[in-house]
Coordinates of C-alpha atoms in Angstrom, one line a residue:
Chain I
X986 CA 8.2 -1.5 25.2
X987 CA 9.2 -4.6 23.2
X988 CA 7.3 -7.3 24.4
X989 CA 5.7 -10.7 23.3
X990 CA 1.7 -11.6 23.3
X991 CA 0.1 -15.4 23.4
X992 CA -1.4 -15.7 20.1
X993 CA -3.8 -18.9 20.2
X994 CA -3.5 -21.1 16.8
X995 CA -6.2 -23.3 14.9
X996 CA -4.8 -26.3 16.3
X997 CA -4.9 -25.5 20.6
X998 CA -1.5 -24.3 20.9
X999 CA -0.1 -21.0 21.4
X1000 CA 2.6 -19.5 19.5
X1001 CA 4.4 -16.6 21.8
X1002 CA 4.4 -13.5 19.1
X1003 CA 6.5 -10.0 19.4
X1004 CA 4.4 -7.3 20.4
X1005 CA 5.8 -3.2 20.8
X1006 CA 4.0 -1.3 23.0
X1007 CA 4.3 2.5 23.1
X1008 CA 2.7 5.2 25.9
X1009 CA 1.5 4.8 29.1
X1010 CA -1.2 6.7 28.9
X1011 CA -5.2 5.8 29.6
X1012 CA -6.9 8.0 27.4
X1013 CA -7.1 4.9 25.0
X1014 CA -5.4 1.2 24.2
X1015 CA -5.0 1.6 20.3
X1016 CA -4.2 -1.8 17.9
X1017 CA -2.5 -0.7 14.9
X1018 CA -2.2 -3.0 12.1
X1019 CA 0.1 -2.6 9.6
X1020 CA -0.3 -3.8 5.9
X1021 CA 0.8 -7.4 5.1
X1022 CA 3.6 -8.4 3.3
X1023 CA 6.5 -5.7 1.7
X1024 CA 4.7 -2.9 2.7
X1025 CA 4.5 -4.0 6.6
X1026 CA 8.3 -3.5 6.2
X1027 CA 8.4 -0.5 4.4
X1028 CA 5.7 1.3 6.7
X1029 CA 6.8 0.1 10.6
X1030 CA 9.7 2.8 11.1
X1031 CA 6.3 5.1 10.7
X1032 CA 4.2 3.4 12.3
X1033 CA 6.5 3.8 15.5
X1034 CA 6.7 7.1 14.8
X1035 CA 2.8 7.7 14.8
X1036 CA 2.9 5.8 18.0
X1037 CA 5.6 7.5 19.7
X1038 CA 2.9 10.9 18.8
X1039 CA 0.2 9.5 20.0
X1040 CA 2.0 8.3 23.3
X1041 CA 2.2 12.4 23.6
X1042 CA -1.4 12.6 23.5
X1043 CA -2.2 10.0 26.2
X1044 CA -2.7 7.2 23.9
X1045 CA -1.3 3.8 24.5
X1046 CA -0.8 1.8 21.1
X1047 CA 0.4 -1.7 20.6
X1048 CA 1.7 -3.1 17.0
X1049 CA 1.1 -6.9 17.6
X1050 CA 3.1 -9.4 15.3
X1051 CA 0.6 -12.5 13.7
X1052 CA 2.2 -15.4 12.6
X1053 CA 4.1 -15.6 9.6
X1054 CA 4.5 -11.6 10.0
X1055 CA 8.2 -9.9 10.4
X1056 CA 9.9 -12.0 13.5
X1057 CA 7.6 -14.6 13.9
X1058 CA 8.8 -18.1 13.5
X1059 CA 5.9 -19.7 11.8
X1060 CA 5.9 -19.5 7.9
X1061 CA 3.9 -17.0 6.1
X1062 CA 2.9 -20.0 3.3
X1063 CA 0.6 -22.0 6.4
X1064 CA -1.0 -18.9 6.9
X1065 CA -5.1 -17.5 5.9
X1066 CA -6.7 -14.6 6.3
X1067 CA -9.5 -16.3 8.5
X1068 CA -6.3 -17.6 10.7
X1069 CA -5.1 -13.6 10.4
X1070 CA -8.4 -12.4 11.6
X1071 CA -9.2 -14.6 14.4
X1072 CA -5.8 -13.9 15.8
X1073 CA -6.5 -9.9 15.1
X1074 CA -9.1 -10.3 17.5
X1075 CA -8.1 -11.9 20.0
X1076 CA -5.5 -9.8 20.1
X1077 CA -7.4 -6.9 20.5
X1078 CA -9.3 -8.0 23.5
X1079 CA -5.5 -9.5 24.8
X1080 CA -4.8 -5.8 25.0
X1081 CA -8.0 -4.5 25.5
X1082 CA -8.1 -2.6 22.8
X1083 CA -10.4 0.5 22.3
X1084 CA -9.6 1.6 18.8
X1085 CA -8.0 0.7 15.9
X1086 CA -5.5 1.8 13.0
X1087 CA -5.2 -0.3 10.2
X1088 CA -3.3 0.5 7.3
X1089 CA -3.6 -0.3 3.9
X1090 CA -4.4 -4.2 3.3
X1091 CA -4.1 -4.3 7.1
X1092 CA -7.9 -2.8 6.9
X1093 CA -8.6 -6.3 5.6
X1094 CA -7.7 -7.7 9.5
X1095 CA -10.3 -5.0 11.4
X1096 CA -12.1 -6.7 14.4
X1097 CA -15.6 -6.0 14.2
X1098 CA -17.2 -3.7 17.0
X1099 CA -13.7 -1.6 17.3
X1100 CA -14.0 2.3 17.0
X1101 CA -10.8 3.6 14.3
X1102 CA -9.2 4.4 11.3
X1103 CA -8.4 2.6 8.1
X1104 CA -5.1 4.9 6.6
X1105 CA -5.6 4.6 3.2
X1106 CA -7.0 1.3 3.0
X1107 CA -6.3 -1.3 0.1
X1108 CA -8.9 -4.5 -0.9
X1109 CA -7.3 -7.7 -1.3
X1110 CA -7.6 -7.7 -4.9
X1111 CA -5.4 -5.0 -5.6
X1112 CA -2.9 -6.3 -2.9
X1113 CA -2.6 -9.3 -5.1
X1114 CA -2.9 -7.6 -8.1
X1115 CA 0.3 -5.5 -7.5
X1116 CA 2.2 -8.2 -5.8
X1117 CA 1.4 -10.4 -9.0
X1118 CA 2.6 -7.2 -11.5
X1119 CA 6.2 -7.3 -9.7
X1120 CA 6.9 -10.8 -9.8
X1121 CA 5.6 -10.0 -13.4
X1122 CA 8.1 -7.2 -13.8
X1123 CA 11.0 -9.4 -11.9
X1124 CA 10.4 -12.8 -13.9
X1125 CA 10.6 -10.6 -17.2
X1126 CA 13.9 -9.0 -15.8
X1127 CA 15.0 -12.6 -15.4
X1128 CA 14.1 -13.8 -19.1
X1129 CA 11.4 -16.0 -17.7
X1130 CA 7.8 -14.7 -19.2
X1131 CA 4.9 -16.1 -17.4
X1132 CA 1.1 -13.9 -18.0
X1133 CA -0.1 -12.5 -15.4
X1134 CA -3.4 -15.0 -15.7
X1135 CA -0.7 -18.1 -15.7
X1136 CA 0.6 -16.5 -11.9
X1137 CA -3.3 -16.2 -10.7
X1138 CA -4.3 -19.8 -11.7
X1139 CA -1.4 -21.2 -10.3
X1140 CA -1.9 -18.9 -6.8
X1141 CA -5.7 -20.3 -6.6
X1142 CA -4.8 -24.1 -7.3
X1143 CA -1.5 -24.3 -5.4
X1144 CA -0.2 -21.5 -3.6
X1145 CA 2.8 -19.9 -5.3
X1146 CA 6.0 -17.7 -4.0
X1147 CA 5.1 -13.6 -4.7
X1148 CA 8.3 -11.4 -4.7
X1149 CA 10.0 -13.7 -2.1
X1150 CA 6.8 -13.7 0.1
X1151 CA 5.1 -17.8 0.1
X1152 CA 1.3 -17.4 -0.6
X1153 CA -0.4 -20.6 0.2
X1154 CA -4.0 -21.2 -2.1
X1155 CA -5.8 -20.6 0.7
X1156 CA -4.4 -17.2 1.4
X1157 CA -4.2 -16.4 -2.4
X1158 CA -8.2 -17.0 -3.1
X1159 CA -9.3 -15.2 0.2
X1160 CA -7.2 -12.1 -0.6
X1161 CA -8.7 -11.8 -4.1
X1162 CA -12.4 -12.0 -3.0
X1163 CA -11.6 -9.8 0.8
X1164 CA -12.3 -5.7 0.8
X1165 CA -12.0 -3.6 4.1
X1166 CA -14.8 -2.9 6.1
X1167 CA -16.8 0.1 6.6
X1168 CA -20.0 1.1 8.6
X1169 CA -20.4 4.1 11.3
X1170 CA -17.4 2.8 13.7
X1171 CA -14.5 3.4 10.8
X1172 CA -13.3 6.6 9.1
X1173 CA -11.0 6.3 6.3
X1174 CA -7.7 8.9 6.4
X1175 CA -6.8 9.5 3.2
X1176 CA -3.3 10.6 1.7
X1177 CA -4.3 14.3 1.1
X1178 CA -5.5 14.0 4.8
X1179 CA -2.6 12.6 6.0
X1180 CA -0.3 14.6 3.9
X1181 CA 3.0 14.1 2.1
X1182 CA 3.3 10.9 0.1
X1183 CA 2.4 6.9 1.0
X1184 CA 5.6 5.6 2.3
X1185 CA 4.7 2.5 1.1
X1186 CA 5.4 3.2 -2.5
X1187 CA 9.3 3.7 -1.9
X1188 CA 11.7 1.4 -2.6
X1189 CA 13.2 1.9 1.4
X1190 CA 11.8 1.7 4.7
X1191 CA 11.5 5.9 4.8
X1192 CA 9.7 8.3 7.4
X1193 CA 7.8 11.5 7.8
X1194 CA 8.0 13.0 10.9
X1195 CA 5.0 15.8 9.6
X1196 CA 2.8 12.9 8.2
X1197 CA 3.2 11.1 11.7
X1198 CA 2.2 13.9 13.6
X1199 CA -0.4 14.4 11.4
X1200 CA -1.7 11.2 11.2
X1201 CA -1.3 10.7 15.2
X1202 CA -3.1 14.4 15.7
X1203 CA -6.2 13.2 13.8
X1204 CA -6.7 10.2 15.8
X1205 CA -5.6 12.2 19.4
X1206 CA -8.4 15.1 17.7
X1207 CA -11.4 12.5 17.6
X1208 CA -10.4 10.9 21.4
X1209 CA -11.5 12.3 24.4
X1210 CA -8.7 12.7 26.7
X1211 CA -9.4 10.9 30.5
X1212 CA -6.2 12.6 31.4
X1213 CA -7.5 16.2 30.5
X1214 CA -7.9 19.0 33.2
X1215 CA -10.8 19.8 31.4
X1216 CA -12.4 16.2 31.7
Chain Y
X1291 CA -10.5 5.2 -32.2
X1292 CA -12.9 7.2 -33.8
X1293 CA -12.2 10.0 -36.5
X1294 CA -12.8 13.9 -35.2
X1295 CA -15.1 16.3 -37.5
X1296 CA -13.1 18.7 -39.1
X1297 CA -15.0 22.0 -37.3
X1298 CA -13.7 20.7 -34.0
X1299 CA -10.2 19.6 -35.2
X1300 CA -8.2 23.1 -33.8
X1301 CA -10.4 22.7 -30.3
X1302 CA -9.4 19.0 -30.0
X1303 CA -5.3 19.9 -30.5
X1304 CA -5.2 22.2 -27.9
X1305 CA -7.7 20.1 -25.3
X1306 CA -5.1 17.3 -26.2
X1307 CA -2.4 19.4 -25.7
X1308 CA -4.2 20.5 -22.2
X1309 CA -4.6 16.5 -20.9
X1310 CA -0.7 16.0 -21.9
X1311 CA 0.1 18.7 -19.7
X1312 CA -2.1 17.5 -17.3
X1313 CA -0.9 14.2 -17.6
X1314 CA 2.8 15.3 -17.1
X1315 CA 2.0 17.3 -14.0
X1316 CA 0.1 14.2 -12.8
X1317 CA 2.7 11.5 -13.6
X1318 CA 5.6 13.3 -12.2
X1319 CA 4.0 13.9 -8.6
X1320 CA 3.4 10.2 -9.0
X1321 CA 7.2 9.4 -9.9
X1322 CA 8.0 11.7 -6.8
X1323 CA 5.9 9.6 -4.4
X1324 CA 7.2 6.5 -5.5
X1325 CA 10.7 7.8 -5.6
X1326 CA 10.6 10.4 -2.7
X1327 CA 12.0 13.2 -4.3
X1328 CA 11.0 16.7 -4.2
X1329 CA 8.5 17.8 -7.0
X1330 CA 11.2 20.4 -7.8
X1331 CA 14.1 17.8 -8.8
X1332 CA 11.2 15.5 -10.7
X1333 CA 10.1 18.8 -12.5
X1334 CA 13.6 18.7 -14.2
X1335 CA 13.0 15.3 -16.0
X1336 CA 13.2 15.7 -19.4
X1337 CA 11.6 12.8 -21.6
X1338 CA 15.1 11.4 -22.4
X1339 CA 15.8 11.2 -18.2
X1340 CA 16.0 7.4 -17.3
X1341 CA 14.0 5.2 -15.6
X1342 CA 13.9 1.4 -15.0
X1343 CA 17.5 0.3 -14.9
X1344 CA 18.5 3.6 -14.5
X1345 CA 17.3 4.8 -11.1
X1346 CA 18.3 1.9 -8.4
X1347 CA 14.8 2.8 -6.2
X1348 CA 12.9 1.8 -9.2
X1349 CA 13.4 -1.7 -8.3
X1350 CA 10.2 -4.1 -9.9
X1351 CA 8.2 -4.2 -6.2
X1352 CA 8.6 0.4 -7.1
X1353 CA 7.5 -0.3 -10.7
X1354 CA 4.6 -2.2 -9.6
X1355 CA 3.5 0.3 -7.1
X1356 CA 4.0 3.0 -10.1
X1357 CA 1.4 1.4 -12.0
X1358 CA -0.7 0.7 -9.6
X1359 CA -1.1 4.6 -9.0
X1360 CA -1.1 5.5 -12.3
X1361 CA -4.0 3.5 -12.9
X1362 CA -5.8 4.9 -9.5
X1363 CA -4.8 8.2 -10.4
X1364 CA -4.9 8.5 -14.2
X1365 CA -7.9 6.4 -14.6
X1366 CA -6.6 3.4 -16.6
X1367 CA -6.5 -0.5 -16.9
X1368 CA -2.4 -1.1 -17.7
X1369 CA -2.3 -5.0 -19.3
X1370 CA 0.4 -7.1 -19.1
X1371 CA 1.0 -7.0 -22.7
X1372 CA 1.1 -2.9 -22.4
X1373 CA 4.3 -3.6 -19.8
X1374 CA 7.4 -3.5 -21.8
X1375 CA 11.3 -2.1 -21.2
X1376 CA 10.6 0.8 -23.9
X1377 CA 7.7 2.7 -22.2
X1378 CA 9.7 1.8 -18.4
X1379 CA 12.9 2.8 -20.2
X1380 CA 12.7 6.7 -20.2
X1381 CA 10.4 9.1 -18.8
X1382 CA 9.1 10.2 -22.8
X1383 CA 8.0 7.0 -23.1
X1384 CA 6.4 6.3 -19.7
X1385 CA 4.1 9.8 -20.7
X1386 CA 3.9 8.7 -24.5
X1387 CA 1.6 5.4 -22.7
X1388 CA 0.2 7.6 -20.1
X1389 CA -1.5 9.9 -22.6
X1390 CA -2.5 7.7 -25.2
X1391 CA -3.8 5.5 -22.9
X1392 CA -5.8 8.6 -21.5
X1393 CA -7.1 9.5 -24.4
X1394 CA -8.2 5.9 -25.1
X1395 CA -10.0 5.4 -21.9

């Protein structure tokens, strides 16, 4: 189900955000959160396909949209992570979530006190780091030649444009200094776990039907089912 | 770089000839991640088989992600100044830097 969900903003007002929904089932309301930037694109045909798995297994997940993410209409250069995160959470209790799946730098966006998974998660430093290494690559292509260190000063002081995404200063100097939680409540998947290769690193949106259903069967596996005869 | 002793000079060839292999195995199932391919079509490349601005998935976003693993995987640091078309340009010289930058570390 395609829907939208009220997404409050720093400023009071509310900024009405896509949200798909898949499953009717009770057994538990899952918030998966995809990884920001090129690799939210590259990863959401399998993150439906996860969900459409665990909707199998009794499991209700919702993939909510923040702003400045894939069709919202607020740009991605007045976004923060603190902005991100607030609206993570009240997200999660918008759809009373019980769990959560965040993959890669989505990790970085976890509500505290939510049971769930981190799929191969990826710190904030690295995010940038790579981001920053194909603009690199791109600009060179180009026969412009800016360092690496040149791109990081600039995205600390005033924001700067990272293969076609707008990263304000703000955004830029909290991703560098965030890493993804961990504590009792999260259990990391890792690729080996998960199987096949990390979509994420093609050049295409691609998909995995064994990896979904692997992915979904680890999280089904750890969740009691409400609907079970057995219950 | 430090000079071997000459007793251990036959043992070190073949433990370097060892981490190339290793190397090789390592860096094509990375190229087949980032490329999707099967590990038998990647197990073809030869090192004259082209890579940046020969294969169209290898866009710079793909290259980026390549080194990134590489340097997870292979246990590295790749500088900016180590990134140029020669070592991107064929899949020899993408394994040349691999293992010379292996042995370094």
């Amino acid at each position: 189900m395609i829907a939208t969900w009220p997404c409050p903003l720093a400023d009071g007002a509310v900024s009405e955000e896509l949200l798909v929904t898949i499953g009717e089932g009770d057994a538990a309301s899952l918030l998966i959160i995809p990884p920001l930037f090129a690799e939210q694109n590259l990863m959401r045909r399998q993150l439906v396909l996860i969900m459409r798995h665990l909707a199998d297994a009794g499991i209700t997940s919702h993939l909510p949209d923040l702003p400045g993410w894939n069709e919202s209409l607020l740009p991605s250069s007045e976004q923060s992570l603190a902005t991100w995160r607030v609206a993570m959470s009240e997200a999660a209790r918008h759809l009373d979530a019980t769990h959560v799946l965040a993959v890669r730098s989505g990790a970085l966006l976890v509500p505290s006190g939510l049971k769930g998974w981190l799929y191969a998660p990826q710190s904030g430093d690295k995010l940038i780091r790579t981001m920053i290494r194909a603009q690199g690559i791109a600009d060179r292509e180009a026969g412009k030649a800016e360092a690496s260190d040149q791109m990081m000063d600039k995205g600390r002081i005033e924001g700067l444009q990272l293969v076609g995404w707008d990263v304000s200063s703000e955004l830029f100097r909290d991703l560098q200094s965030a890493d993804f939680p961990g504590g009792d409540l999260l259990t990391v998947i890792s690729q080996e776990e998960a199987g096949g290769s990390g979509l994420w690193l093609r050049a295409e949106p691609g998909e995995d039907l064994k990896q979904a259903q692997q992915i979904a069967s680890l999280i089904a596996n750890s969740i009691p089912s409400s609907s079970s005869e057995d219950a | 770089m430090c000079t071997q002793p000459a007793q251990t000079e036959e043992h070190d060839v073949s433990t370097q000839e060892e981490n190339l292999s290793e190397t090789d195995t390592a860096l094509k199932s990375i190229i087949a991640d980032v490329l999707g391919l099967e590990a038998a079509t990647v197990n073809e490349f030869t090192p004259e088989t082209g890579l940046f601005g020969h294969l169209p998935e290898l866009d710079s976003m793909a290259v980026a992600g390549l080194l990134t693993e590489m340097e997870d995987r292979l246990g590295f640091i790749i500088e900016d100044d180590d990134v140029d078309g020669e070592m991107l340009e064929t899949y020899g010289g993408l394994l040349e830097f691999a293992h010379t930058k292996r042995v370094e570390a």
